Amino acid sequence: MRIGIVPVTAFQQNCSLVWCTRTLRGAFVDPGGDLDKLHAAARQTGVTIEKILITHGHMDHCGLAGVFARQLGVPIEGPHPDDRFWIEGLDDPDTRMGLPGESFTPDRWLGDGDTVTVGALAFDVIHCPGHTPGHVVFVHAPSRVAIVGDVLFQGSIGRTDFPRGNHSDLIHSITHKLFPLGDDIQFVPGHGPTSSFGHERRTNPFVSDGKFG
Ligand SMILES: [Zn+2]
Ligand SMILES: [Zn+2]
């Protein structure tokens, strides 16, 4: 498994290109915009893109995912159906906060415990509501890597002041669904630098072990 990060949109959202080194087949996770950059990344790696994965329905993560899927001729998997209202809202210029975008219908909605494949790789799907109600996280356990969207950041956590955001759901998602996967899991957040669950358990002021005993 390999992973490359391409920051996209004015929000510098970390779009990930993940691929299987055995089959050279890959997927973009959260291709929210700047599609020219993403096409270039795919060309540069020589990877055949077989699908698009979405963590949640926010514009910087999926505003142009529908357009990109049409250009590439690939399906979209994710997020959880509780984010349907966010994705339908992509047709509303106010919801998009100035970014280009349009709504789409995922080819497959995801739920807790589902598996998504990329080439010969299998990612576990974990439903982590709080930042949005239908947010999912993708974990490749053999590589000890997670792609967590806007659930958890280095030193911070996702905002919960959006419609249907919920702070206690978010804390529960992080401390009961992500941290038990292991301190050694490295994660790619939706924005900013990568980190590990162990580092956040020690130092993150919102979700550290010190805060929750
Ligand atoms: Zn978000
Ligand atoms: Zn974001």
Short mmCIF file of C-alpha atoms and ligand atoms in Angstrom, two decimals:
data_model
loop_
_atom_site.label_atom_id
_atom_site.label_comp_id
_atom_site.label_asym_id
_atom_site.label_seq_id
_atom_site.Cartn_x
_atom_site.Cartn_y
_atom_site.Cartn_z
CA MET A 1 0.00 0.00 0.00
CA ARG A 2 1.18 3.47 -0.81
CA ILE A 3 -0.39 6.83 -0.17
CA GLY A 4 0.21 10.31 -1.58
CA ILE A 5 -1.39 13.50 -0.30
CA VAL A 6 -2.53 16.30 -2.60
CA PRO A 7 -3.93 19.40 -0.83
CA VAL A 8 -6.98 20.69 -2.74
CA THR A 9 -9.30 23.72 -2.68
CA ALA A 10 -8.89 26.99 -0.79
CA PHE A 11 -9.35 24.93 2.41
CA GLN A 12 -6.11 22.94 1.73
CA GLN A 13 -8.01 19.70 2.14
CA ASN A 14 -5.78 16.58 2.14
CA CYS A 15 -6.98 14.50 -0.80
CA SER A 16 -5.28 11.09 -0.59
CA LEU A 17 -4.29 8.93 -3.53
CA VAL A 18 -4.00 5.39 -2.15
CA TRP A 19 -2.83 2.52 -4.26
CA CYS A 20 -2.03 -1.16 -4.21
CA THR A 21 1.61 -1.69 -5.22
CA ARG A 22 0.84 -5.24 -6.38
CA THR A 23 -1.89 -4.33 -8.89
CA LEU A 24 -1.08 -0.62 -9.45
CA ARG A 25 -4.76 0.11 -8.95
CA GLY A 26 -5.73 3.04 -6.77
CA ALA A 27 -8.44 5.29 -5.40
CA PHE A 28 -8.77 8.96 -4.54
CA VAL A 29 -10.15 9.68 -1.10
CA ASP A 30 -11.98 13.02 -0.86
CA PRO A 31 -11.23 14.61 -4.26
CA GLY A 32 -13.01 17.85 -3.33
CA GLY A 33 -11.59 20.05 -6.11
CA ASP A 34 -8.51 21.07 -8.10
CA LEU A 35 -9.16 18.16 -10.45
CA ASP A 36 -6.27 19.11 -12.77
CA LYS A 37 -3.84 18.52 -9.90
CA LEU A 38 -5.46 15.15 -9.20
CA HIS A 39 -5.33 14.03 -12.83
CA ALA A 40 -1.63 14.99 -12.83
CA ALA A 41 -1.00 12.98 -9.65
CA ALA A 42 -2.64 9.91 -11.18
CA ARG A 43 -0.53 10.27 -14.35
CA GLN A 44 2.67 10.78 -12.35
CA THR A 45 2.19 7.59 -10.34
CA GLY A 46 1.01 5.56 -13.34
CA VAL A 47 -1.78 4.16 -11.19
CA THR A 48 -5.11 3.08 -12.69
CA ILE A 49 -7.85 4.80 -10.70
CA GLU A 50 -10.68 2.37 -10.00
CA LYS A 51 -12.86 4.27 -7.54
CA ILE A 52 -13.44 7.35 -5.41
CA LEU A 53 -13.92 7.11 -1.64
CA ILE A 54 -15.64 9.84 0.40
CA THR A 55 -15.30 10.39 4.16
CA HIS A 56 -18.12 12.95 4.50
CA GLY A 57 -20.34 15.34 2.59
CA HIS A 58 -18.51 18.65 3.01
CA MET A 59 -17.71 20.66 -0.12
CA ASP A 60 -13.93 20.70 0.34
CA HIS A 61 -14.00 16.88 0.51
CA CYS A 62 -16.48 16.02 -2.23
CA GLY A 63 -17.73 19.18 -4.01
CA LEU A 64 -16.32 18.01 -7.34
CA ALA A 65 -16.28 14.25 -6.65
CA GLY A 66 -19.28 13.67 -8.91
CA VAL A 67 -17.64 15.53 -11.78
CA PHE A 68 -14.35 13.67 -11.22
CA ALA A 69 -16.14 10.29 -11.17
CA ARG A 70 -17.76 11.10 -14.53
CA GLN A 71 -14.40 12.16 -16.02
CA LEU A 72 -12.68 8.97 -14.82
CA GLY A 73 -15.64 6.64 -15.37
CA VAL A 74 -15.35 5.21 -11.84
CA PRO A 75 -17.83 4.65 -8.99
CA ILE A 76 -18.09 6.59 -5.73
CA GLU A 77 -18.21 4.73 -2.41
CA GLY A 78 -19.20 6.53 0.80
CA PRO A 79 -19.98 8.26 2.95
CA HIS A 80 -22.68 6.93 5.35
CA PRO A 81 -26.23 7.82 4.22
CA ASP A 82 -26.70 10.22 7.17
CA ASP A 83 -24.62 12.70 5.11
CA ARG A 84 -27.10 12.61 2.22
CA PHE A 85 -28.38 16.10 3.15
CA TRP A 86 -24.87 17.53 2.88
CA ILE A 87 -24.30 15.99 -0.56
CA GLU A 88 -27.69 17.15 -1.83
CA GLY A 89 -26.79 20.60 -0.47
CA LEU A 90 -23.80 20.81 -2.82
CA ASP A 91 -26.19 22.31 -5.40
CA ASP A 92 -26.70 25.28 -3.05
CA PRO A 93 -24.00 27.97 -3.53
CA ASP A 94 -24.29 29.00 0.15
CA THR A 95 -23.56 25.46 1.37
CA ARG A 96 -20.52 25.31 -0.89
CA MET A 97 -18.91 28.34 0.78
CA GLY A 98 -17.67 29.74 -2.51
CA LEU A 99 -16.24 26.50 -3.91
CA PRO A 100 -17.39 24.98 -7.21
CA GLY A 101 -19.43 21.82 -6.78
CA GLU A 102 -22.52 19.79 -7.56
CA SER A 103 -24.50 17.05 -5.86
CA PHE A 104 -24.12 13.39 -6.79
CA THR A 105 -25.43 10.02 -5.70
CA PRO A 106 -22.79 7.59 -4.39
CA ASP A 107 -22.81 4.21 -6.11
CA ARG A 108 -22.46 2.65 -2.68
CA TRP A 109 -23.34 4.12 0.72
CA LEU A 110 -21.18 2.81 3.55
CA GLY A 111 -21.87 1.67 7.10
CA ASP A 112 -19.91 0.66 10.17
CA GLY A 113 -18.07 -2.63 9.60
CA ASP A 114 -18.18 -2.48 5.82
CA THR A 115 -15.07 -3.19 3.75
CA VAL A 116 -13.90 -1.27 0.69
CA THR A 117 -11.28 -2.62 -1.65
CA VAL A 118 -8.59 -0.84 -3.65
CA GLY A 119 -6.79 -3.28 -5.92
CA ALA A 120 -5.89 -6.16 -3.59
CA LEU A 121 -6.12 -3.97 -0.47
CA ALA A 122 -9.04 -4.09 1.97
CA PHE A 123 -9.96 -1.06 4.11
CA ASP A 124 -12.23 -1.30 7.14
CA VAL A 125 -15.01 1.30 7.27
CA ILE A 126 -15.71 2.89 10.64
CA HIS A 127 -18.73 5.16 11.10
CA CYS A 128 -17.53 8.14 13.17
CA PRO A 129 -20.40 10.65 13.58
CA GLY A 130 -19.94 14.03 15.27
CA HIS A 131 -18.36 16.43 12.75
CA THR A 132 -21.11 15.30 10.38
CA PRO A 133 -23.62 12.54 11.15
CA GLY A 134 -22.52 10.33 8.25
CA HIS A 135 -18.74 10.67 8.52
CA VAL A 136 -16.73 7.49 7.87
CA VAL A 137 -13.05 6.65 8.41
CA PHE A 138 -11.02 4.22 6.28
CA VAL A 139 -8.48 1.98 8.03
CA HIS A 140 -5.91 -0.27 6.36
CA ALA A 141 -5.01 -2.43 9.37
CA PRO A 142 -2.07 -4.33 7.80
CA SER A 143 -0.28 -1.01 7.06
CA ARG A 144 -1.44 0.60 10.35
CA VAL A 145 -2.81 3.60 8.43
CA ALA A 146 -6.14 5.44 8.74
CA ILE A 147 -7.69 8.20 6.64
CA VAL A 148 -9.85 10.09 9.11
CA GLY A 149 -11.22 13.15 7.28
CA ASP A 150 -12.33 15.88 9.69
CA VAL A 151 -12.81 13.65 12.75
CA LEU A 152 -9.33 14.12 14.25
CA PHE A 153 -6.37 16.40 13.52
CA GLN A 154 -2.88 16.74 14.91
CA GLY A 155 -3.62 18.61 18.16
CA SER A 156 -7.29 19.22 17.43
CA ILE A 157 -10.65 17.68 16.53
CA GLY A 158 -13.35 18.42 13.96
CA ARG A 159 -15.77 21.33 14.25
CA THR A 160 -19.22 20.43 15.52
CA ASP A 161 -21.02 23.75 14.98
CA PHE A 162 -22.46 22.72 11.59
CA PRO A 163 -26.06 21.48 11.18
CA ARG A 164 -26.41 18.05 12.86
CA GLY A 165 -22.89 18.23 14.27
CA ASN A 166 -22.60 16.76 17.78
CA HIS A 167 -19.62 17.28 20.10
CA SER A 168 -20.21 14.30 22.41
CA ASP A 169 -20.74 11.98 19.41
CA LEU A 170 -17.40 13.19 18.03
CA ILE A 171 -15.54 12.59 21.30
CA HIS A 172 -17.10 9.12 21.52
CA SER A 173 -16.12 8.32 17.92
CA ILE A 174 -12.49 9.23 18.59
CA THR A 175 -12.04 7.67 22.03
CA HIS A 176 -14.21 4.54 21.59
CA LYS A 177 -13.90 3.71 17.89
CA LEU A 178 -10.53 5.06 16.69
CA PHE A 179 -8.13 4.99 19.65
CA PRO A 180 -8.85 1.30 20.47
CA LEU A 181 -7.42 0.40 17.04
CA GLY A 182 -3.94 1.02 18.44
CA ASP A 183 -1.45 3.75 19.31
CA ASP A 184 0.69 2.78 16.33
CA ILE A 185 -1.93 3.75 13.74
CA GLN A 186 -0.70 6.67 11.61
CA PHE A 187 -3.47 8.85 10.28
CA VAL A 188 -4.03 11.30 7.46
CA PRO A 189 -6.40 14.04 8.64
CA GLY A 190 -8.56 16.17 6.34
CA HIS A 191 -6.33 19.19 6.94
CA GLY A 192 -2.80 19.75 8.23
CA PRO A 193 0.01 17.32 9.11
CA THR A 194 -0.27 13.58 9.73
CA SER A 195 0.03 12.12 13.22
CA SER A 196 -0.59 8.87 15.14
CA PHE A 197 -3.37 7.85 17.51
CA GLY A 198 -0.75 7.34 20.24
CA HIS A 199 0.59 10.88 19.82
CA GLU A 200 -2.92 12.32 20.07
CA ARG A 201 -3.73 10.19 23.13
CA ARG A 202 -0.71 11.74 24.83
CA THR A 203 -0.97 15.35 23.66
CA ASN A 204 -4.32 16.31 22.08
CA PRO A 205 -6.04 18.80 24.45
CA PHE A 206 -9.52 17.64 23.35
CA VAL A 207 -9.21 13.85 23.55
CA SER A 208 -6.02 12.94 25.45
CA ASP A 209 -6.03 10.15 28.04
CA GLY A 210 -5.24 12.81 30.65
CA LYS A 211 -8.50 14.55 29.86
CA PHE A 212 -10.62 11.40 30.05
CA GLY A 213 -8.64 9.31 32.54
ZN ZN B 1 -15.71 18.65 7.11
ZN ZN B 2 -12.57 19.57 5.73
#
